[in-house]
PDB file of C-alpha atoms in Angstrom:
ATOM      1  CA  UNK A   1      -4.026 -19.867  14.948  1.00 61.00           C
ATOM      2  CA  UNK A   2      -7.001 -17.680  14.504  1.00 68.00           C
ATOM      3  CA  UNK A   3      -9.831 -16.410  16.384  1.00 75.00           C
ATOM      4  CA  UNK A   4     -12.363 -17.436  13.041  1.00 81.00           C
ATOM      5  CA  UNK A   5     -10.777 -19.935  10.918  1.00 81.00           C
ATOM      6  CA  UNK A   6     -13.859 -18.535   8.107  1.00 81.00           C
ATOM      7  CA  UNK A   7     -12.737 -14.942   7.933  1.00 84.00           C
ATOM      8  CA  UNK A   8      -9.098 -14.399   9.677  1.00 89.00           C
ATOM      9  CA  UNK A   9      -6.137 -15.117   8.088  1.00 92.00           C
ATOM     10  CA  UNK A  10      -2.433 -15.803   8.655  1.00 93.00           C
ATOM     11  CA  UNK A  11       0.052 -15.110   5.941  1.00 95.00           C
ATOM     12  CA  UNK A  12       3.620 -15.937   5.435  1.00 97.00           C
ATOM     13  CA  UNK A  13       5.282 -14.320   2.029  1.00 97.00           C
ATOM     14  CA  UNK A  14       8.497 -14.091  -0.133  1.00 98.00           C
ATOM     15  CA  UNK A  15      10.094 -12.749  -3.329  1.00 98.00           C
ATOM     16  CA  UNK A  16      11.977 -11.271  -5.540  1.00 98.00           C
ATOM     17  CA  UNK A  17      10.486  -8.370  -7.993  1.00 96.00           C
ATOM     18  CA  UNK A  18      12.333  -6.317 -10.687  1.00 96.00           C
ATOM     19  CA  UNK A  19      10.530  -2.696 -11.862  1.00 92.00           C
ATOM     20  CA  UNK A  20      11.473  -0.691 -13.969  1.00 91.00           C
ATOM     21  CA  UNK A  21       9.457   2.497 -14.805  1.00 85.00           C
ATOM     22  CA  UNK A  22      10.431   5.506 -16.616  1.00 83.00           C
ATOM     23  CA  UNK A  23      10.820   7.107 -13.040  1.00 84.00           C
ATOM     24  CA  UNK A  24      12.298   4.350 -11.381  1.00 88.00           C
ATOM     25  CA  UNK A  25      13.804   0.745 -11.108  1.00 92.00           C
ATOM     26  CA  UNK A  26      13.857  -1.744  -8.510  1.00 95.00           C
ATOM     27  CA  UNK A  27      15.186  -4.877  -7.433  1.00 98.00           C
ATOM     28  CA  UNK A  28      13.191  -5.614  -4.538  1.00 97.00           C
ATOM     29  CA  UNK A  29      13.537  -9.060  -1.987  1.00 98.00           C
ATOM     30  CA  UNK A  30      10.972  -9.082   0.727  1.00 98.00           C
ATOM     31  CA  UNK A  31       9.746 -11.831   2.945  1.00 98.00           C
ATOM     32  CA  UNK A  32       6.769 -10.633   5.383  1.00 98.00           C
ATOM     33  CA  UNK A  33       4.688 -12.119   7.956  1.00 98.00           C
ATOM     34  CA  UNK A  34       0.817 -10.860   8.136  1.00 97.00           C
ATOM     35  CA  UNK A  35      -2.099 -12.036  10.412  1.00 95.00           C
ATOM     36  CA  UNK A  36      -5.687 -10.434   8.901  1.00 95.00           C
ATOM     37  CA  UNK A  37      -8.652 -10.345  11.400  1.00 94.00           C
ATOM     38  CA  UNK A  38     -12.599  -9.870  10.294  1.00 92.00           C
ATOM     39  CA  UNK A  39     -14.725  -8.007  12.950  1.00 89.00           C
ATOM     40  CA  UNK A  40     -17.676  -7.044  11.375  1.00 89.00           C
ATOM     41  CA  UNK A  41     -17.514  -4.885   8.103  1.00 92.00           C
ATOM     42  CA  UNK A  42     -13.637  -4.043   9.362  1.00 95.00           C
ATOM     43  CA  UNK A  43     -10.808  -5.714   7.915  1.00 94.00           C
ATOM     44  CA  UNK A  44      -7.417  -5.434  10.163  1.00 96.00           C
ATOM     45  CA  UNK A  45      -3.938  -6.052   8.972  1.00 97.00           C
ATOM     46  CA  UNK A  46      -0.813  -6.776  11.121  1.00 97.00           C
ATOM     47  CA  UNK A  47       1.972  -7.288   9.629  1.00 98.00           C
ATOM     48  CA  UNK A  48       6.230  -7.562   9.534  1.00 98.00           C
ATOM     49  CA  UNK A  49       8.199  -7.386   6.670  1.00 98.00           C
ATOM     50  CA  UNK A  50      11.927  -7.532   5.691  1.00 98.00           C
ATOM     51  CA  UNK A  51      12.483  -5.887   2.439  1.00 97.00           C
ATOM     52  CA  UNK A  52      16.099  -5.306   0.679  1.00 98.00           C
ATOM     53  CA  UNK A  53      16.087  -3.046  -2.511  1.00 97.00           C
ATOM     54  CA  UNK A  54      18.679  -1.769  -4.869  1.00 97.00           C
ATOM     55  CA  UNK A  55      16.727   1.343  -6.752  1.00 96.00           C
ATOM     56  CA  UNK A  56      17.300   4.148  -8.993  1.00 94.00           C
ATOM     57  CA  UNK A  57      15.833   6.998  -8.846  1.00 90.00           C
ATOM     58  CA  UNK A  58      16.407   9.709 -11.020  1.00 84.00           C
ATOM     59  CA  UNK A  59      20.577  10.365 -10.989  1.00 86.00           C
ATOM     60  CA  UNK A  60      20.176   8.836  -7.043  1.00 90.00           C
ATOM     61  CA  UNK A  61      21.336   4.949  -6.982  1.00 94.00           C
ATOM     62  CA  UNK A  62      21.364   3.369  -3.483  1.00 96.00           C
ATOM     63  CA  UNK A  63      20.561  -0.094  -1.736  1.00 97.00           C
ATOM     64  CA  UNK A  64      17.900  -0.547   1.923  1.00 97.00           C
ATOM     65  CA  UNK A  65      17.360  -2.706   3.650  1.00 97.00           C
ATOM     66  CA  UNK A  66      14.580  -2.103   5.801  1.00 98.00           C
ATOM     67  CA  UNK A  67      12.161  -4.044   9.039  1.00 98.00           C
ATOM     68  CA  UNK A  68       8.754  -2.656   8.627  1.00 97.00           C
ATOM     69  CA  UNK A  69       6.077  -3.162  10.977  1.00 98.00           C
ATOM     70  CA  UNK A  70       2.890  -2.161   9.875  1.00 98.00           C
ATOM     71  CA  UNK A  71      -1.022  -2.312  10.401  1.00 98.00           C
ATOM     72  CA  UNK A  72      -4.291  -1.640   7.568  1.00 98.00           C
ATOM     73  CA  UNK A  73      -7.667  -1.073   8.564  1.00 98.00           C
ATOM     74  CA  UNK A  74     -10.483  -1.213   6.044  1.00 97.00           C
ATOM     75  CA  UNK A  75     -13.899  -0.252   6.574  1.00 97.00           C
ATOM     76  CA  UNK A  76     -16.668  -1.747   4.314  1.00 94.00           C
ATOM     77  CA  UNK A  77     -20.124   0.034   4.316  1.00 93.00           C
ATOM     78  CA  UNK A  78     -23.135  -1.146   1.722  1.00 90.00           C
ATOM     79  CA  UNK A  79     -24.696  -4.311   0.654  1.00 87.00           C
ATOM     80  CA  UNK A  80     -22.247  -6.470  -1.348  1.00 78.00           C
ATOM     81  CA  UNK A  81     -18.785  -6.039  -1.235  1.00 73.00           C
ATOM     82  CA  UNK A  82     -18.585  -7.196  -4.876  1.00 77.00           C
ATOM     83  CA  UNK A  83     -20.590  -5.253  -6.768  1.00 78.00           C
ATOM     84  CA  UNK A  84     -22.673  -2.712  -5.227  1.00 83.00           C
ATOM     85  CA  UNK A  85     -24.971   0.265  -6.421  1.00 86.00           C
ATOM     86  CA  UNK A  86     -24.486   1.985  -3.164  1.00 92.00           C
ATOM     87  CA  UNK A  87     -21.581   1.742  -0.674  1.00 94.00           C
ATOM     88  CA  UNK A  88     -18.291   2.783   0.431  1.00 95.00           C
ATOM     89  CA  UNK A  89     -14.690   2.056   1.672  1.00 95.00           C
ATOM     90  CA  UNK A  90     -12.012   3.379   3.586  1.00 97.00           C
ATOM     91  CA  UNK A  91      -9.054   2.236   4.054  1.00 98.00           C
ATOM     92  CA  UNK A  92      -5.841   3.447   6.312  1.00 98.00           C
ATOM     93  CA  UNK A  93      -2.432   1.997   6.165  1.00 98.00           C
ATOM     94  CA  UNK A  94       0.317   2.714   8.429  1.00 98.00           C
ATOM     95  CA  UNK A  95       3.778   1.221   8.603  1.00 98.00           C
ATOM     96  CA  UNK A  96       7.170   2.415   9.636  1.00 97.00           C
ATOM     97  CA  UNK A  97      11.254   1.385  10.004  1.00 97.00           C
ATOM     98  CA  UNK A  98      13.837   2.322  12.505  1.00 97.00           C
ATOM     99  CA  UNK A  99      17.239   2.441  12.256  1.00 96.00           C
ATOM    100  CA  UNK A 100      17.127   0.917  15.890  1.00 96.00           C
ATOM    101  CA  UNK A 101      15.277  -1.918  14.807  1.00 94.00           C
ATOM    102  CA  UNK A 102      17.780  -3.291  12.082  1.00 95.00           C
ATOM    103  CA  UNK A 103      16.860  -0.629   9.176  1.00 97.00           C
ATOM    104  CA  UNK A 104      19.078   1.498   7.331  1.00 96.00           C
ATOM    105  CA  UNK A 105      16.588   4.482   7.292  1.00 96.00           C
ATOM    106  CA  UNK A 106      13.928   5.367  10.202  1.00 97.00           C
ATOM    107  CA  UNK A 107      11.067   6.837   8.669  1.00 98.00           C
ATOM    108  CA  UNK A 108       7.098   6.158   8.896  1.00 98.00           C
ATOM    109  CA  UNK A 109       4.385   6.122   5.914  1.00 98.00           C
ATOM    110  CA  UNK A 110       0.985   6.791   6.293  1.00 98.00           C
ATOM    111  CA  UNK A 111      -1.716   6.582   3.718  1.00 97.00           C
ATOM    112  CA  UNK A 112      -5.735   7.043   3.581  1.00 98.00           C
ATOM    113  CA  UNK A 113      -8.048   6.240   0.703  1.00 96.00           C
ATOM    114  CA  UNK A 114     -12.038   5.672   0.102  1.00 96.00           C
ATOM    115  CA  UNK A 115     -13.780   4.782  -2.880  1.00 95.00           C
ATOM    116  CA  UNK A 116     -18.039   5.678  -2.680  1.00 95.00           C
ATOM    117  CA  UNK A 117     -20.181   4.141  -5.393  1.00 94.00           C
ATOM    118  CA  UNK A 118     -23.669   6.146  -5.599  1.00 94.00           C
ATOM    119  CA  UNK A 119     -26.413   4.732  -8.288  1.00 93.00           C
ATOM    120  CA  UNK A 120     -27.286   6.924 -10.922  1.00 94.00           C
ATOM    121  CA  UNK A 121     -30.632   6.066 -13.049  1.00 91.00           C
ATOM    122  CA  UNK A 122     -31.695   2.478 -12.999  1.00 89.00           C
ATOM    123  CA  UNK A 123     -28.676   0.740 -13.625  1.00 86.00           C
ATOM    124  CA  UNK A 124     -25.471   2.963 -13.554  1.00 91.00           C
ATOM    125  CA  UNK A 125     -23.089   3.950 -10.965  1.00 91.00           C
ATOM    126  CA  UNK A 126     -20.668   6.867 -10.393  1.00 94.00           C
ATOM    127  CA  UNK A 127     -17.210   5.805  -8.800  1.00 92.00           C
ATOM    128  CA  UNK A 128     -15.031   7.867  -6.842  1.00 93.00           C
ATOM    129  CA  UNK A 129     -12.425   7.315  -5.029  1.00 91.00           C
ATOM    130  CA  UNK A 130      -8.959   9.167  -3.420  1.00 93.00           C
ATOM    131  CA  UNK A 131      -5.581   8.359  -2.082  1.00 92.00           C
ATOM    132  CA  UNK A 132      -3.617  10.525   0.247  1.00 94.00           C
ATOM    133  CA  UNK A 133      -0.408   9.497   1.558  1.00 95.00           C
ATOM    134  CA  UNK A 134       2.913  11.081   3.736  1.00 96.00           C
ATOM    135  CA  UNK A 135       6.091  10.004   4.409  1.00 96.00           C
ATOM    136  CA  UNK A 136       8.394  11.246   7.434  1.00 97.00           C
ATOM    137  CA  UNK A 137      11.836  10.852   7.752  1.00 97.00           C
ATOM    138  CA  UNK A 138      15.230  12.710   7.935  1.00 96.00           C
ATOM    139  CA  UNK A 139      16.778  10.936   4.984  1.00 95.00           C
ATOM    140  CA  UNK A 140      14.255  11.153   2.154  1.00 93.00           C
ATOM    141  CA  UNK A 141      16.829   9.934  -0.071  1.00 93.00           C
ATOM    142  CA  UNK A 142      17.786   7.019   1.306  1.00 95.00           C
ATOM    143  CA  UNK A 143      13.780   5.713   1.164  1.00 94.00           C
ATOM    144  CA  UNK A 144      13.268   2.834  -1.795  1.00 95.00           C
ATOM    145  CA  UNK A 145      11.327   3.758  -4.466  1.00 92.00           C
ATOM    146  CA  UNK A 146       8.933   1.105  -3.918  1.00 92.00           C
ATOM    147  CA  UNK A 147       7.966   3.167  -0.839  1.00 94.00           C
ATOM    148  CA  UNK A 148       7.848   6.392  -2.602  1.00 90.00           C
ATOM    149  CA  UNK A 149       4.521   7.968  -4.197  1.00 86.00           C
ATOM    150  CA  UNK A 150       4.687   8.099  -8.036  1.00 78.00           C
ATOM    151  CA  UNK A 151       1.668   9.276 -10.212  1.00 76.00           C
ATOM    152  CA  UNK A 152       0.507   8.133 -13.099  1.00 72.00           C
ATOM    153  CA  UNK A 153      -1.610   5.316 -14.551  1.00 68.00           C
ATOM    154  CA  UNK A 154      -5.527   4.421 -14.929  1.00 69.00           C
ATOM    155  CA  UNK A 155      -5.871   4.645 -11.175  1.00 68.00           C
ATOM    156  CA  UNK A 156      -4.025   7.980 -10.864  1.00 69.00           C
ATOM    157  CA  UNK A 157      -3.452  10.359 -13.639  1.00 69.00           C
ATOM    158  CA  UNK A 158      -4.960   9.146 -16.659  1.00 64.00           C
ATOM    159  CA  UNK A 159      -2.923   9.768 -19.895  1.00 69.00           C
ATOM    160  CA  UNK A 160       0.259   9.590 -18.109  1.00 69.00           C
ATOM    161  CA  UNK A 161       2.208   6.072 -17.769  1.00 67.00           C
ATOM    162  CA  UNK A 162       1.862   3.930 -14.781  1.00 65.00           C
ATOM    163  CA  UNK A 163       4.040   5.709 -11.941  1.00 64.00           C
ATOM    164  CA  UNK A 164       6.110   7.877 -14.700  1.00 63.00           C
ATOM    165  CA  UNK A 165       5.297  11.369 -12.729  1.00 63.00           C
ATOM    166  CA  UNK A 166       8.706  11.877 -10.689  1.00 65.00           C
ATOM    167  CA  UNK A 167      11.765  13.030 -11.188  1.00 62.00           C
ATOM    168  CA  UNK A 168      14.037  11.307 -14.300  1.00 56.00           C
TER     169      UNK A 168
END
């Protein structure tokens, strides 16, 4: 049921995950239902998930369950998408829950990030990249921790464990 059975995608998803960080740990079941469309060098995600999670955070222990719609966009500029001297991407990802809609907590996430790859001499690169993200809601403690931003890791703050910046 796509528009370009080459490029678009549906996607129906389950599971069960356990983490355990030294920030946080979750028991996470999620089932989700995604359609991805190609329109050029832009990628667009729709998507509805159902996602219940027992988590601890810090000295806070609690259990959500929560109906997220969401939707991704992600822009590719530069020659190859695999491995490229000179190119970019940017990608934002929005998704949301409301207590009207079947969740325990209404709140909405929003996150940006870009990565740019410049060549340097003949045959280097330089990488960069960045992440931004919010979260709004009137209950931030009720929010899984799979939803929360932790730092940490060799994509975020090198020489610290993956996700162990947060509270303990």
């Amino acid at each position: 049921p796509t528009r370009n059975p080459q490029t678009d995608q549906p996607a129906l998803t389950g599971g069960y995950e356990e983490i355990e960080t030294t920030t946080a740990i979750s028991r996470i079941r999620r089932a989700a239902i995604a359609r991805t469309t190609v329109r050029g060098r832009t990628y667009e995600t729709l998507s509805l998930a159902y996602q219940r999670e027992a988590f601890e955070v810090g000295a806070l222990t609690d259990t959500t369950t929560l109906v997220l719609p969401g939707a991704s966009w992600t822009r590719y500029w530069g020659p190859d998408r695999i491995y490229t001297r000179f190119g970019a991407r940017l990608t934002l990802d929005l998704r949301g829950a409301s207590e009207e809609l079947g969740s325990d907590v209404s709140m909405l996430q929003a996150r940006l990030g870009g990565k740019l790859v410049l060549p340097v001499a003949m045959s280097g690169r330089l990488l960069t990249r960045f992440d931004v993200g919010t979260t709004r809601t009137d209950e931030f403690e009720r929010v899984p921790a799979s939803l929360r931003f932790f730092a940490g890791g060799d994509v975020s703050v090198r020489g610290y464990r993956y996700s162990s910046l947060g509270p303990t």
